[in-house]
Amino acid sequence: MERCRNPWHRECKNDDIEVYIMFKGEKLPICRRCWSKIVEKDLEW
């Protein structure tokens, strides 16, 4: 089972994957909770 690999919240280990993002050439699984926080921020990757 995959776990969240949010590069801005490395401690997260949730397994309810919502999306995958490309970050520094790597495809990372992101959980529902982290994704909702990421979309609210002004981040560039």
mmCIF file of N, CA and C in Angstrom:
data_model
loop_
_atom_site.group_PDB
_atom_site.id
_atom_site.type_symbol
_atom_site.label_atom_id
_atom_site.label_comp_id
_atom_site.label_asym_id
_atom_site.label_seq_id
_atom_site.Cartn_x
_atom_site.Cartn_y
_atom_site.Cartn_z
ATOM 1 N N MET A 1 0.839 -1.181 0.000
ATOM 2 C CA MET A 1 0.000 0.000 0.000
ATOM 3 C C MET A 1 0.887 1.249 0.000
ATOM 4 N N GLU A 2 0.500 2.226 -0.790
ATOM 5 C CA GLU A 2 1.263 3.471 -0.861
ATOM 6 C C GLU A 2 0.918 4.403 0.287
ATOM 7 N N ARG A 3 1.881 5.177 0.660
ATOM 8 C CA ARG A 3 1.719 6.188 1.714
ATOM 9 C C ARG A 3 1.981 7.564 1.111
ATOM 10 N N CYS A 4 1.422 8.574 1.741
ATOM 11 C CA CYS A 4 1.619 9.951 1.306
ATOM 12 C C CYS A 4 3.106 10.305 1.366
ATOM 13 N N ARG A 5 3.562 10.997 0.330
ATOM 14 C CA ARG A 5 4.967 11.433 0.294
ATOM 15 C C ARG A 5 5.030 12.939 0.037
ATOM 16 N N ASN A 6 4.235 13.678 0.762
ATOM 17 C CA ASN A 6 4.179 15.124 0.640
ATOM 18 C C ASN A 6 5.553 15.719 0.969
ATOM 19 N N PRO A 7 6.190 16.403 0.000
ATOM 20 C CA PRO A 7 7.531 16.939 0.266
ATOM 21 C C PRO A 7 7.535 18.113 1.243
ATOM 22 N N TRP A 8 6.374 18.713 1.530
ATOM 23 C CA TRP A 8 6.280 19.833 2.466
ATOM 24 C C TRP A 8 5.794 19.392 3.841
ATOM 25 N N HIS A 9 5.447 18.111 3.969
ATOM 26 C CA HIS A 9 4.996 17.558 5.256
ATOM 27 C C HIS A 9 5.439 16.094 5.301
ATOM 28 N N ARG A 10 6.704 15.897 5.462
ATOM 29 C CA ARG A 10 7.303 14.560 5.357
ATOM 30 C C ARG A 10 6.823 13.576 6.421
ATOM 31 N N GLU A 11 6.281 14.076 7.519
ATOM 32 C CA GLU A 11 5.831 13.191 8.593
ATOM 33 C C GLU A 11 4.529 12.464 8.251
ATOM 34 N N CYS A 12 3.797 12.958 7.247
ATOM 35 C CA CYS A 12 2.506 12.362 6.901
ATOM 36 C C CYS A 12 2.694 10.946 6.353
ATOM 37 N N LYS A 13 1.919 10.023 6.866
ATOM 38 C CA LYS A 13 1.984 8.625 6.418
ATOM 39 C C LYS A 13 0.598 8.091 6.036
ATOM 40 N N ASN A 14 -0.347 8.999 5.753
ATOM 41 C CA ASN A 14 -1.693 8.576 5.376
ATOM 42 C C ASN A 14 -1.666 7.757 4.094
ATOM 43 N N ASP A 15 -2.637 6.863 3.949
ATOM 44 C CA ASP A 15 -2.678 6.021 2.760
ATOM 45 C C ASP A 15 -3.907 6.274 1.886
ATOM 46 N N ASP A 16 -4.655 7.336 2.159
ATOM 47 C CA ASP A 16 -5.817 7.677 1.326
ATOM 48 C C ASP A 16 -5.377 8.626 0.205
ATOM 49 N N ILE A 17 -4.698 8.068 -0.793
ATOM 50 C CA ILE A 17 -4.074 8.853 -1.860
ATOM 51 C C ILE A 17 -5.142 9.510 -2.733
ATOM 52 N N GLU A 18 -5.002 10.824 -2.904
ATOM 53 C CA GLU A 18 -5.938 11.633 -3.698
ATOM 54 C C GLU A 18 -5.383 11.900 -5.100
ATOM 55 N N VAL A 19 -4.116 12.297 -5.166
ATOM 56 C CA VAL A 19 -3.485 12.650 -6.441
ATOM 57 C C VAL A 19 -2.008 12.264 -6.413
ATOM 58 N N TYR A 20 -1.411 12.363 -7.575
ATOM 59 C CA TYR A 20 0.038 12.215 -7.711
ATOM 60 C C TYR A 20 0.554 13.520 -8.288
ATOM 61 N N ILE A 21 1.689 13.989 -7.790
ATOM 62 C CA ILE A 21 2.307 15.192 -8.330
ATOM 63 C C ILE A 21 3.723 14.859 -8.771
ATOM 64 N N MET A 22 4.204 15.624 -9.738
ATOM 65 C CA MET A 22 5.592 15.520 -10.149
ATOM 66 C C MET A 22 6.364 16.568 -9.373
ATOM 67 N N PHE A 23 7.371 16.123 -8.637
ATOM 68 C CA PHE A 23 8.195 17.020 -7.830
ATOM 69 C C PHE A 23 9.650 16.644 -8.041
ATOM 70 N N LYS A 24 10.392 17.570 -8.625
ATOM 71 C CA LYS A 24 11.818 17.339 -8.915
ATOM 72 C C LYS A 24 12.026 16.045 -9.700
ATOM 73 N N GLY A 25 11.163 15.823 -10.686
ATOM 74 C CA GLY A 25 11.295 14.665 -11.563
ATOM 75 C C GLY A 25 10.783 13.357 -10.991
ATOM 76 N N GLU A 26 10.163 13.390 -9.833
ATOM 77 C CA GLU A 26 9.667 12.172 -9.192
ATOM 78 C C GLU A 26 8.148 12.262 -9.005
ATOM 79 N N LYS A 27 7.455 11.179 -9.290
ATOM 80 C CA LYS A 27 6.003 11.108 -9.122
ATOM 81 C C LYS A 27 5.699 10.720 -7.673
ATOM 82 N N LEU A 28 5.037 11.640 -6.935
ATOM 83 C CA LEU A 28 4.786 11.419 -5.513
ATOM 84 C C LEU A 28 3.288 11.278 -5.229
ATOM 85 N N PRO A 29 2.891 10.274 -4.431
ATOM 86 C CA PRO A 29 1.498 10.163 -4.012
ATOM 87 C C PRO A 29 1.200 11.165 -2.893
ATOM 88 N N ILE A 30 0.044 11.819 -2.983
ATOM 89 C CA ILE A 30 -0.360 12.815 -1.999
ATOM 90 C C ILE A 30 -1.733 12.436 -1.462
ATOM 91 N N CYS A 31 -1.882 12.415 -0.140
ATOM 92 C CA CYS A 31 -3.150 12.037 0.476
ATOM 93 C C CYS A 31 -4.163 13.180 0.391
ATOM 94 N N ARG A 32 -5.404 12.849 0.661
ATOM 95 C CA ARG A 32 -6.507 13.814 0.598
ATOM 96 C C ARG A 32 -6.265 15.026 1.502
ATOM 97 N N ARG A 33 -5.847 14.799 2.722
ATOM 98 C CA ARG A 33 -5.637 15.892 3.673
ATOM 99 C C ARG A 33 -4.515 16.826 3.218
ATOM 100 N N CYS A 34 -3.389 16.254 2.820
ATOM 101 C CA CYS A 34 -2.272 17.084 2.364
ATOM 102 C C CYS A 34 -2.628 17.825 1.081
ATOM 103 N N TRP A 35 -3.349 17.170 0.171
ATOM 104 C CA TRP A 35 -3.709 17.816 -1.078
ATOM 105 C C TRP A 35 -4.583 19.046 -0.824
ATOM 106 N N SER A 36 -5.522 18.940 0.104
ATOM 107 C CA SER A 36 -6.381 20.093 0.392
ATOM 108 C C SER A 36 -5.571 21.257 0.963
ATOM 109 N N LYS A 37 -4.502 20.962 1.679
ATOM 110 C CA LYS A 37 -3.636 22.022 2.208
ATOM 111 C C LYS A 37 -2.737 22.595 1.115
ATOM 112 N N ILE A 38 -2.251 21.749 0.229
ATOM 113 C CA ILE A 38 -1.361 22.186 -0.845
ATOM 114 C C ILE A 38 -2.092 23.138 -1.791
ATOM 115 N N VAL A 39 -3.319 22.803 -2.167
ATOM 116 C CA VAL A 39 -4.027 23.643 -3.136
ATOM 117 C C VAL A 39 -4.374 25.020 -2.581
ATOM 118 N N GLU A 40 -4.395 25.173 -1.262
ATOM 119 C CA GLU A 40 -4.676 26.463 -0.663
ATOM 120 C C GLU A 40 -3.446 27.370 -0.581
ATOM 121 N N LYS A 41 -2.261 26.793 -0.767
ATOM 122 C CA LYS A 41 -1.012 27.556 -0.662
ATOM 123 C C LYS A 41 -0.554 28.041 -2.034
ATOM 124 N N ASP A 42 0.273 29.052 -2.030
ATOM 125 C CA ASP A 42 0.872 29.577 -3.242
ATOM 126 C C ASP A 42 2.252 28.939 -3.417
ATOM 127 N N LEU A 43 2.267 27.691 -3.874
ATOM 128 C CA LEU A 43 3.520 26.942 -4.006
ATOM 129 C C LEU A 43 3.872 26.770 -5.484
ATOM 130 N N GLU A 44 5.153 26.716 -5.754
ATOM 131 C CA GLU A 44 5.647 26.362 -7.070
ATOM 132 C C GLU A 44 6.576 25.169 -6.925
ATOM 133 N N TRP A 45 6.435 24.224 -7.804
ATOM 134 C CA TRP A 45 7.331 23.079 -7.780
ATOM 135 C C TRP A 45 7.626 22.721 -9.173
#
